[in-house]
PDB file of C-alpha atoms in Angstrom:
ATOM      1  CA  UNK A 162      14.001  -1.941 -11.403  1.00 80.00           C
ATOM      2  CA  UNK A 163      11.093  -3.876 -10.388  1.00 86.00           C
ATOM      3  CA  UNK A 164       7.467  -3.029 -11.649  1.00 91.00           C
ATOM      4  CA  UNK A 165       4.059  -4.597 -11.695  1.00 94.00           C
ATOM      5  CA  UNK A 166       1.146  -5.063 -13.745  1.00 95.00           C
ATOM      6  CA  UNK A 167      -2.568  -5.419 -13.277  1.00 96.00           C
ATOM      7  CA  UNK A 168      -3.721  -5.596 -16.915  1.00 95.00           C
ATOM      8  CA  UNK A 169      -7.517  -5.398 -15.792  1.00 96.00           C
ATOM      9  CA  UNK A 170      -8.662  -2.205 -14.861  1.00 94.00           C
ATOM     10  CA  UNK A 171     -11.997  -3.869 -13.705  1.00 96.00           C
ATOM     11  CA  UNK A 172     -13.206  -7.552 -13.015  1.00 98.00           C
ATOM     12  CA  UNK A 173     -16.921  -8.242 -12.740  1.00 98.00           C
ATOM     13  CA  UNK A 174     -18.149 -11.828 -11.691  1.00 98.00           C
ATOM     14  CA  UNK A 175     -21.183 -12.901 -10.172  1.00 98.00           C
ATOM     15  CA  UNK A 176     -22.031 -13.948  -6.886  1.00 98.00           C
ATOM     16  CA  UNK A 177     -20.874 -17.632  -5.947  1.00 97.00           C
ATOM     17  CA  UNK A 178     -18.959 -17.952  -8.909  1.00 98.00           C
ATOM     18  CA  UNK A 179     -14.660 -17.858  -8.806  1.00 98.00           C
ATOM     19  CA  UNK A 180     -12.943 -14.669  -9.181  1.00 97.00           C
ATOM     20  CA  UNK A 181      -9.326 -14.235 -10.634  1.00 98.00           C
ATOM     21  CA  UNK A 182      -7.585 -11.071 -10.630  1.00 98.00           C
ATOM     22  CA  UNK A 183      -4.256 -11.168 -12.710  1.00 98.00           C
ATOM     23  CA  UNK A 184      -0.955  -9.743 -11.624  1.00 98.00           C
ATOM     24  CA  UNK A 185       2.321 -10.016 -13.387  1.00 97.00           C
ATOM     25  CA  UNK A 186       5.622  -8.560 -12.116  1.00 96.00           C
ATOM     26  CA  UNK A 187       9.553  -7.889 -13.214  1.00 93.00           C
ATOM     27  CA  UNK A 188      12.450  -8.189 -10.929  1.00 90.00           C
ATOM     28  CA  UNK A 189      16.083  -9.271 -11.607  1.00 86.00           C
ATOM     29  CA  UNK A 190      16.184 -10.821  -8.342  1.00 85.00           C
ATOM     30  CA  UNK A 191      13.912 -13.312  -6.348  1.00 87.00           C
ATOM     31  CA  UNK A 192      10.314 -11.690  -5.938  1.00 90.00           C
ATOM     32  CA  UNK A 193       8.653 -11.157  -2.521  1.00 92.00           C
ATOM     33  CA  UNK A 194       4.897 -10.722  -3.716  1.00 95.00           C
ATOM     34  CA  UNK A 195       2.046  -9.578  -2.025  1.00 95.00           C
ATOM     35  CA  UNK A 196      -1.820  -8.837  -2.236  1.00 97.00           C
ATOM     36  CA  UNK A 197      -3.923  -6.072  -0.674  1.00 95.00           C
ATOM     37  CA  UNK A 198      -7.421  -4.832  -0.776  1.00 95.00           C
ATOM     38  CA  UNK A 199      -8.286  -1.316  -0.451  1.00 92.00           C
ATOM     39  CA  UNK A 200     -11.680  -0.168   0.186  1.00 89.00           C
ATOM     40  CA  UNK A 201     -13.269   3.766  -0.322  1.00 83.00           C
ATOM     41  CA  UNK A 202     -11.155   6.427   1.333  1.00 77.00           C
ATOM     42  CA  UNK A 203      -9.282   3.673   3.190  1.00 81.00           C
ATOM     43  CA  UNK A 204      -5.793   1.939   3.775  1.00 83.00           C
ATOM     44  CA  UNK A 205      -4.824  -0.978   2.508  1.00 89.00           C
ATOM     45  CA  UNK A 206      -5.302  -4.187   4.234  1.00 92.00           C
ATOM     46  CA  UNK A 207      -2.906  -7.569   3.708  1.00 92.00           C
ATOM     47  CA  UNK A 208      -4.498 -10.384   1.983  1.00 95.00           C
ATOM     48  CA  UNK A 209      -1.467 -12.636   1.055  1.00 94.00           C
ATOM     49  CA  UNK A 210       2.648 -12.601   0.622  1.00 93.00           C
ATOM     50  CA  UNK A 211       4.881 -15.159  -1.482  1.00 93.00           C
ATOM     51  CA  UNK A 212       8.042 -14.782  -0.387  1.00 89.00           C
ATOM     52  CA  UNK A 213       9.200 -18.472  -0.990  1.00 86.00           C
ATOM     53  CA  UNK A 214       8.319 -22.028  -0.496  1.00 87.00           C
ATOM     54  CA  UNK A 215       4.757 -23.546  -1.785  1.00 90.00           C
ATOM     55  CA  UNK A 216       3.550 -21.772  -4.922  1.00 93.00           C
ATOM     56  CA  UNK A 217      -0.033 -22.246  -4.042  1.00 96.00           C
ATOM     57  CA  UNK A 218      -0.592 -19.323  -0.748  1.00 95.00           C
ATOM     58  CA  UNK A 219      -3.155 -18.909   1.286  1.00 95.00           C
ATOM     59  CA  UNK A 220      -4.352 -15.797   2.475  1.00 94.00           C
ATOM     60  CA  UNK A 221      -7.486 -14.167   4.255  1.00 92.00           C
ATOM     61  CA  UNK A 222     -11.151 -14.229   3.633  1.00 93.00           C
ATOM     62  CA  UNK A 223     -10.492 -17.243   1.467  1.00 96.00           C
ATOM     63  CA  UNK A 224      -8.386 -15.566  -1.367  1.00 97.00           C
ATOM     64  CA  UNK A 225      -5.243 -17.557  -2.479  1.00 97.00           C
ATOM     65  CA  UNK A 226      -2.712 -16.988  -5.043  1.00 98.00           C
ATOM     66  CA  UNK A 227      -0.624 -19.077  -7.258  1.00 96.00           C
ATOM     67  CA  UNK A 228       3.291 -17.768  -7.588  1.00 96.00           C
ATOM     68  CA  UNK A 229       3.989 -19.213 -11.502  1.00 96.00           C
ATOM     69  CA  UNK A 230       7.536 -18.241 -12.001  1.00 94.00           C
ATOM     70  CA  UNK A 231       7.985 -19.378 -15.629  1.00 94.00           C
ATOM     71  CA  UNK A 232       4.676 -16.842 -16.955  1.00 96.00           C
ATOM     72  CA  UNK A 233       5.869 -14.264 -14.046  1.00 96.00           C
ATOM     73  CA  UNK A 234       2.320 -14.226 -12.629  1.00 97.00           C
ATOM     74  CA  UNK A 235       1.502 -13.994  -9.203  1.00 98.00           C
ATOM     75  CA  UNK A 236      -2.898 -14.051 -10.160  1.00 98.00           C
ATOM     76  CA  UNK A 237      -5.521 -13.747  -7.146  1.00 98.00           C
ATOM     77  CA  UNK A 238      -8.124 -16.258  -6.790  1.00 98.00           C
ATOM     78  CA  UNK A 239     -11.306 -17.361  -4.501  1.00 98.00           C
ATOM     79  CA  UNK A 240     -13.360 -19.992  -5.675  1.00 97.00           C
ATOM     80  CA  UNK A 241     -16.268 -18.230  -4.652  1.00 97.00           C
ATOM     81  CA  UNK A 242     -16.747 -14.368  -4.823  1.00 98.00           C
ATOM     82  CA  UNK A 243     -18.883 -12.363  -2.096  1.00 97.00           C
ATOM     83  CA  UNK A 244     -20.487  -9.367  -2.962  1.00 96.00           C
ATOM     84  CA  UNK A 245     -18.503  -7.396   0.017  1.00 95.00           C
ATOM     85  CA  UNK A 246     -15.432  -8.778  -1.954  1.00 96.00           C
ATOM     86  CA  UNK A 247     -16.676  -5.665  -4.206  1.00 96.00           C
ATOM     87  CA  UNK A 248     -13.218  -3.307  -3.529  1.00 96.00           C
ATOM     88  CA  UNK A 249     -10.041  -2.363  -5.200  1.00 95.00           C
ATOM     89  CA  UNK A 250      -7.225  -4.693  -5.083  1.00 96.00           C
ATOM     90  CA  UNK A 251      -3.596  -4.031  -5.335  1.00 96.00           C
ATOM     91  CA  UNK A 252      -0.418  -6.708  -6.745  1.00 97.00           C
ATOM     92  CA  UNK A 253       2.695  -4.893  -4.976  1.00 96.00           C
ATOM     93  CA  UNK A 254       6.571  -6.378  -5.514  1.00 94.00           C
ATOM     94  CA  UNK A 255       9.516  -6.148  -3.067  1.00 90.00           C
ATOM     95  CA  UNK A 256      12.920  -7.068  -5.005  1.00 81.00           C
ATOM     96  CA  UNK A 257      15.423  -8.987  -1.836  1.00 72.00           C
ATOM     97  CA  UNK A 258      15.285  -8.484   1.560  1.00 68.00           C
ATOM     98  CA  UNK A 259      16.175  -5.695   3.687  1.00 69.00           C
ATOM     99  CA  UNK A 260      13.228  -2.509   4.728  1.00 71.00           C
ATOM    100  CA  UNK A 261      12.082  -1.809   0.760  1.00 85.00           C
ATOM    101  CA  UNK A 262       9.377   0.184  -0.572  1.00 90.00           C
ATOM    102  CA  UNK A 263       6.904  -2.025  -2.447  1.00 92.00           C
ATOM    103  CA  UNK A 264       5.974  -1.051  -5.755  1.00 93.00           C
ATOM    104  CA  UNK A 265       2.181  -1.457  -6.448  1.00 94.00           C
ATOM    105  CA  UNK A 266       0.455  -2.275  -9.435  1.00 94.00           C
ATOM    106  CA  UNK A 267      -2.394  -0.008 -10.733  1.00 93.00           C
ATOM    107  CA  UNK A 268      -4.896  -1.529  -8.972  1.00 94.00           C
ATOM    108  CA  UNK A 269      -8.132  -3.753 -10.391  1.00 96.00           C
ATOM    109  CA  UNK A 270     -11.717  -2.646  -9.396  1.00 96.00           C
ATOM    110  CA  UNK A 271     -13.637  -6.334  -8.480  1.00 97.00           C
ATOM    111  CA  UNK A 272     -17.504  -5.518  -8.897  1.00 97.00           C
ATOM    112  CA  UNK A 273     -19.270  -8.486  -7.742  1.00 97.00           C
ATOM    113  CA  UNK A 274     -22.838  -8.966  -8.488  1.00 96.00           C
ATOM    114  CA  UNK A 275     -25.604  -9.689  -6.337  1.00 95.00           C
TER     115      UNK A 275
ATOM    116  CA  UNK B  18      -1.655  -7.663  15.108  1.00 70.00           C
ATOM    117  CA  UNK B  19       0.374  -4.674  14.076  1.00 82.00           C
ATOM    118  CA  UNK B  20      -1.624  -1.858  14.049  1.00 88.00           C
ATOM    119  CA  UNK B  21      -0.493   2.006  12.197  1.00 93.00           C
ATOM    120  CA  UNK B  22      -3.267   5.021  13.714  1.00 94.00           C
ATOM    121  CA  UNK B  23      -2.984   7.737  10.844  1.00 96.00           C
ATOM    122  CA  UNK B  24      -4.354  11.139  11.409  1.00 96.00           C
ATOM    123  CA  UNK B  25      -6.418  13.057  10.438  1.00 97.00           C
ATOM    124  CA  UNK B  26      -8.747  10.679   8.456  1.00 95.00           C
ATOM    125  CA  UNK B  27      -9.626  13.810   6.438  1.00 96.00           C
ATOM    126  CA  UNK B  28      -8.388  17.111   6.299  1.00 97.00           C
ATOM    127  CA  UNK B  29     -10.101  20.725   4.489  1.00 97.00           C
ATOM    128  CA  UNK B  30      -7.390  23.802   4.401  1.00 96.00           C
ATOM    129  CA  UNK B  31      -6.929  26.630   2.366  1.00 97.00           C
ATOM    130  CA  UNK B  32      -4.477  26.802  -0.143  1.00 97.00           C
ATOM    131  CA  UNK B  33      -0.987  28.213   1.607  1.00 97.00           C
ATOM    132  CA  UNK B  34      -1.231  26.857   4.506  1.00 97.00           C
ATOM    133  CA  UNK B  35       0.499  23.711   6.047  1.00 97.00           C
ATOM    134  CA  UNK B  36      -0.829  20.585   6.727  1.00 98.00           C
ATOM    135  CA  UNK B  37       0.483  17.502   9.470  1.00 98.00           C
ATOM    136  CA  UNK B  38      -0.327  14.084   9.130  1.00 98.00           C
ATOM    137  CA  UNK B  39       0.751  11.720  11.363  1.00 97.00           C
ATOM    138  CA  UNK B  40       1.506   8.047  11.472  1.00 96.00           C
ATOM    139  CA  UNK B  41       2.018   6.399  14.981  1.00 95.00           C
ATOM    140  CA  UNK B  42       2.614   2.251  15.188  1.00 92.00           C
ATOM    141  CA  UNK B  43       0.726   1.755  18.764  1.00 91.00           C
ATOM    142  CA  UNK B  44       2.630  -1.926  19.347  1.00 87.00           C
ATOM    143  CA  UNK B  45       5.456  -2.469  17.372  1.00 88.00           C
ATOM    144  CA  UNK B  46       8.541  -0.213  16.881  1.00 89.00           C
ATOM    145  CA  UNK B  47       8.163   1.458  12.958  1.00 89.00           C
ATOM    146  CA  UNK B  48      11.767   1.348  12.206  1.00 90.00           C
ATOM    147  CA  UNK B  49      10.948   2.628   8.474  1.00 93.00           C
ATOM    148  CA  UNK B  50       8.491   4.690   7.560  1.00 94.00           C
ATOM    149  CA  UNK B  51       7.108   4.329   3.681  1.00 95.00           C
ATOM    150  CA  UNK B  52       5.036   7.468   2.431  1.00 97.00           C
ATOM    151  CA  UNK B  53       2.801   7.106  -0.732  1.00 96.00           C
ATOM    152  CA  UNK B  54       0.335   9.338  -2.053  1.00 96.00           C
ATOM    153  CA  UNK B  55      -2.581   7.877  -4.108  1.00 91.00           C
ATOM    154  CA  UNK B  56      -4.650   9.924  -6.915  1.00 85.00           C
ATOM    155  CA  UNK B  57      -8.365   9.217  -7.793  1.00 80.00           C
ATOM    156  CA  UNK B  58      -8.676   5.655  -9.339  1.00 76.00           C
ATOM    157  CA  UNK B  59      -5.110   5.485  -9.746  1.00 82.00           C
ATOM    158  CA  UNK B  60      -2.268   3.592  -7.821  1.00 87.00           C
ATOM    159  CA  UNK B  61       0.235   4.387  -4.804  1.00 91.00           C
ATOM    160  CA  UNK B  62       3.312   6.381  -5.768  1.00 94.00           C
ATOM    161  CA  UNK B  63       6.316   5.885  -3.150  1.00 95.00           C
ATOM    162  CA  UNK B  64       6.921   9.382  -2.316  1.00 96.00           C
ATOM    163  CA  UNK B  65       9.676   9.010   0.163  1.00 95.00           C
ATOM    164  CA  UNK B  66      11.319   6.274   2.768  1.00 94.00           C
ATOM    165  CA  UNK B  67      12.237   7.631   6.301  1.00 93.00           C
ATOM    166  CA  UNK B  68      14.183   4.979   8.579  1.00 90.00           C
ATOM    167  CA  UNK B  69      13.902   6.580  12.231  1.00 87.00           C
ATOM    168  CA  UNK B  70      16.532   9.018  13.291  1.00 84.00           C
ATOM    169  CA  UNK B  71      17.441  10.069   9.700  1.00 85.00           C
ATOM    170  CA  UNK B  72      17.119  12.208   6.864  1.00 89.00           C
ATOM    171  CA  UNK B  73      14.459  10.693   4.336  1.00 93.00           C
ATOM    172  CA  UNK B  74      14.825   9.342   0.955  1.00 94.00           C
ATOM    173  CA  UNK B  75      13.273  10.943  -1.316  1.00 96.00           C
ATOM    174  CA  UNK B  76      11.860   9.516  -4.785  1.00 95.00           C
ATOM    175  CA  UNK B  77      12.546  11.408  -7.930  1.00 94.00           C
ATOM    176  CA  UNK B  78      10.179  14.207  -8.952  1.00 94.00           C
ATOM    177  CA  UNK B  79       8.959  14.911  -4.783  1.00 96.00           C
ATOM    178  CA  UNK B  80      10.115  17.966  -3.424  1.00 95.00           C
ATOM    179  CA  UNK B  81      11.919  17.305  -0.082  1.00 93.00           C
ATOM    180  CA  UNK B  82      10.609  20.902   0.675  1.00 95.00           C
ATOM    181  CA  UNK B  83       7.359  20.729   0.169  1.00 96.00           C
ATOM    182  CA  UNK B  84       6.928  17.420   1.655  1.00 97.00           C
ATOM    183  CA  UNK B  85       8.638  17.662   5.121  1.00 96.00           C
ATOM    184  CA  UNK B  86       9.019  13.857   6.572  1.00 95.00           C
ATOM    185  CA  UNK B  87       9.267  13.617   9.975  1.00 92.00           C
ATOM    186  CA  UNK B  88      10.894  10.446  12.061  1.00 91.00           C
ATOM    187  CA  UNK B  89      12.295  11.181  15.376  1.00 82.00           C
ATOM    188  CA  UNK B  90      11.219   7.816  17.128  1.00 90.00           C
ATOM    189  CA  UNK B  91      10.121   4.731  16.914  1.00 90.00           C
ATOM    190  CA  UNK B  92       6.491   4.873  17.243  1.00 92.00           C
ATOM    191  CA  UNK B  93       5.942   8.636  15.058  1.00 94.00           C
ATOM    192  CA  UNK B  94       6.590   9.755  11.986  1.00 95.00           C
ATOM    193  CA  UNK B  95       4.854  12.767  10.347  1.00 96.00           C
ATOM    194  CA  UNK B  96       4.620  14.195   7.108  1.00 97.00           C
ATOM    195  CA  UNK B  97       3.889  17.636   6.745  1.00 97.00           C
ATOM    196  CA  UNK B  98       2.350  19.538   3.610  1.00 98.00           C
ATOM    197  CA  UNK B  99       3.884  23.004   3.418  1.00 97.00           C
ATOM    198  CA  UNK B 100       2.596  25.813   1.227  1.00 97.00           C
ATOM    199  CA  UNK B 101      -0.905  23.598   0.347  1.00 97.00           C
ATOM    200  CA  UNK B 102      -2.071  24.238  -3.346  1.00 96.00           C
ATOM    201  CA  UNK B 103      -4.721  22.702  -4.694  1.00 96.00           C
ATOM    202  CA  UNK B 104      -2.603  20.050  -6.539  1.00 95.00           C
ATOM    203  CA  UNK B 105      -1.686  18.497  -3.684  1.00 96.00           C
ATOM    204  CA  UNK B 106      -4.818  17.387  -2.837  1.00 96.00           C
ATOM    205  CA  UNK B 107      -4.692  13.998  -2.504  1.00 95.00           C
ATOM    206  CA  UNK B 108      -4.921  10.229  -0.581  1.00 94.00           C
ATOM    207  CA  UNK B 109      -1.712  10.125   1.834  1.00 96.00           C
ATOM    208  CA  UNK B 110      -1.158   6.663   3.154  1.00 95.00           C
ATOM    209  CA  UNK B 111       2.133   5.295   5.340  1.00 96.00           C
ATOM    210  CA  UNK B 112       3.507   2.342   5.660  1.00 95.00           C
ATOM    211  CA  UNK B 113       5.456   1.321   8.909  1.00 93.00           C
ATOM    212  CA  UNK B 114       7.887  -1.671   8.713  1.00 90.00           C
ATOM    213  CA  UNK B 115       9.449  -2.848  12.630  1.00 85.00           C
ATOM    214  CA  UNK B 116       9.355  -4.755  14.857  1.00 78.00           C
ATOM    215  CA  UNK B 117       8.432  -5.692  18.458  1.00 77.00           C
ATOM    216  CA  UNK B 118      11.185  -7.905  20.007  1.00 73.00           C
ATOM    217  CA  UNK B 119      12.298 -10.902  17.678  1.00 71.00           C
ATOM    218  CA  UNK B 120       9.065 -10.725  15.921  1.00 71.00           C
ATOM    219  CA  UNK B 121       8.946  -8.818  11.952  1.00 71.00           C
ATOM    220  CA  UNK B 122       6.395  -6.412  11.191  1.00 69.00           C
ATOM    221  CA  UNK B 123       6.360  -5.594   7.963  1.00 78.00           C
ATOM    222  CA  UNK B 124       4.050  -2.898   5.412  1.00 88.00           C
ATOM    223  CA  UNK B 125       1.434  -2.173   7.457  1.00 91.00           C
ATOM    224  CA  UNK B 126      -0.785   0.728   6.308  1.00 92.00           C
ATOM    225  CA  UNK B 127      -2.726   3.442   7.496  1.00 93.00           C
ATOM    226  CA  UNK B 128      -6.060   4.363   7.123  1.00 92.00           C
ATOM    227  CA  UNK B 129      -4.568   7.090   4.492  1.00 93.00           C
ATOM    228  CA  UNK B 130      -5.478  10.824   5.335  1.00 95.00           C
ATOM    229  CA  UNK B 131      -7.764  12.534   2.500  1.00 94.00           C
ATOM    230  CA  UNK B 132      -6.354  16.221   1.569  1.00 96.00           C
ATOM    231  CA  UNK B 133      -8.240  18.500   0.298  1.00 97.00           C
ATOM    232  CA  UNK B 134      -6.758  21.843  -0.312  1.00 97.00           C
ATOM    233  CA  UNK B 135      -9.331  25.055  -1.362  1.00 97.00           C
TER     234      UNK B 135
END
């Protein structure tokens, strides 16, 4: 079974300074990986996938994340956080190809100051 | 960019009644059809996996008649509430994987319908 985890409930940075939002993940296969931000009483929208090739991907409105298969991490990163960055962000995992569910990780609040 | 219309945004009924939500993909064909309900603060569950013309797939612990799903073409898929209590209120969201000729659409979201049952 594949699963997720987002071990921070909540990441506060300040303005201007890099954000990094940690995801790990378990699958017994090769991992397609993805990023999405949710914002109040919303849908999610894509940031980023990993499904192979360069570890390092980048995604939209400057995030990128780093596909480490050793550690099983697949963290979030943007060397310099926005306040409207301020949302919730989901890790999700798709075990092989083929029309899968993802399964999401529980989600980490990003507060960014001002 | 694929786009997935979900309605309604937000939705007040009273507890017994039923409740639609639909999911339409306006330019790509939503061969599958991903249903997830989200509670406060807390992550997306799968609920259930429709690929058009069939029967859904249900997840453990969802009741397949309480939770009709809905996927008769390409472009719709619906998922009604029957028999509303107040425990279902939730965050519905769907997810539409497709296609639109050669080119791969895949897990794009909803705006997610609020449900609020009273």
């Amino acid at each position: 079974a594949q699963s997720v985890a987002q071990p921070e409930d909540q990441v506060n940075v300040a303005e201007g300074n890099p954000l990094t939002v940690k995801c790990t993940y378990s699958v017994s296969g090769n991992p397609y990986l993805f990023w999405y931000v949710q914002y109040p009483n919303r849908g999610l929208q894509f940031l980023l996938k990993y499904i192979t090739g360069d570890n390092l991907v980048k995604g939209s409105y400057g995030f990128e994340a780093e596909f480490n298969k050793s550690q099983t991490s697949f963290h979030l990163k943007k060397p310099s956080a926005l306040v409207s960055d301020s949302a919730l962000y989901f890790c999700a995992v798709r075990e092989g190809t083929g029309r899968r569910a993802l399964t999401f990780g529980s989600g980490t609040r990003l507060q960014v100051q001002p | 960019g694929a786009v997935v219309s979900q309605h309604p945004s937000w939705v007040i009924c009273k507890s017994g009644t039923s409740v639609k939500i639909e999911c339409r993909s306006l330019d790509f064909q939503a061969t599958t059809m991903f249903w997830y309900r989200q509670f406060p603060k807390q992550s997306l569950m799968l609920m259930a996996t429709s690929n058009e013309g069939s029967k859904a797939t249900y997840e453990q612990g969802v009741e397949k008649d309480k939770f009709l799903i809905n996927h008769a073409s390409l472009t719709l898929s619906t998922l009604t509430v029957t028999s509303a209590h107040p425990e279902d209120s939730s965050f519905y969201i769907c997810s539409a994987s497709g296609n639109r000729g050669k080119a791969n659409y895949g897990y794009t979201f909803g705006s997610g319908t609020r449900l609020t049952v009273v």
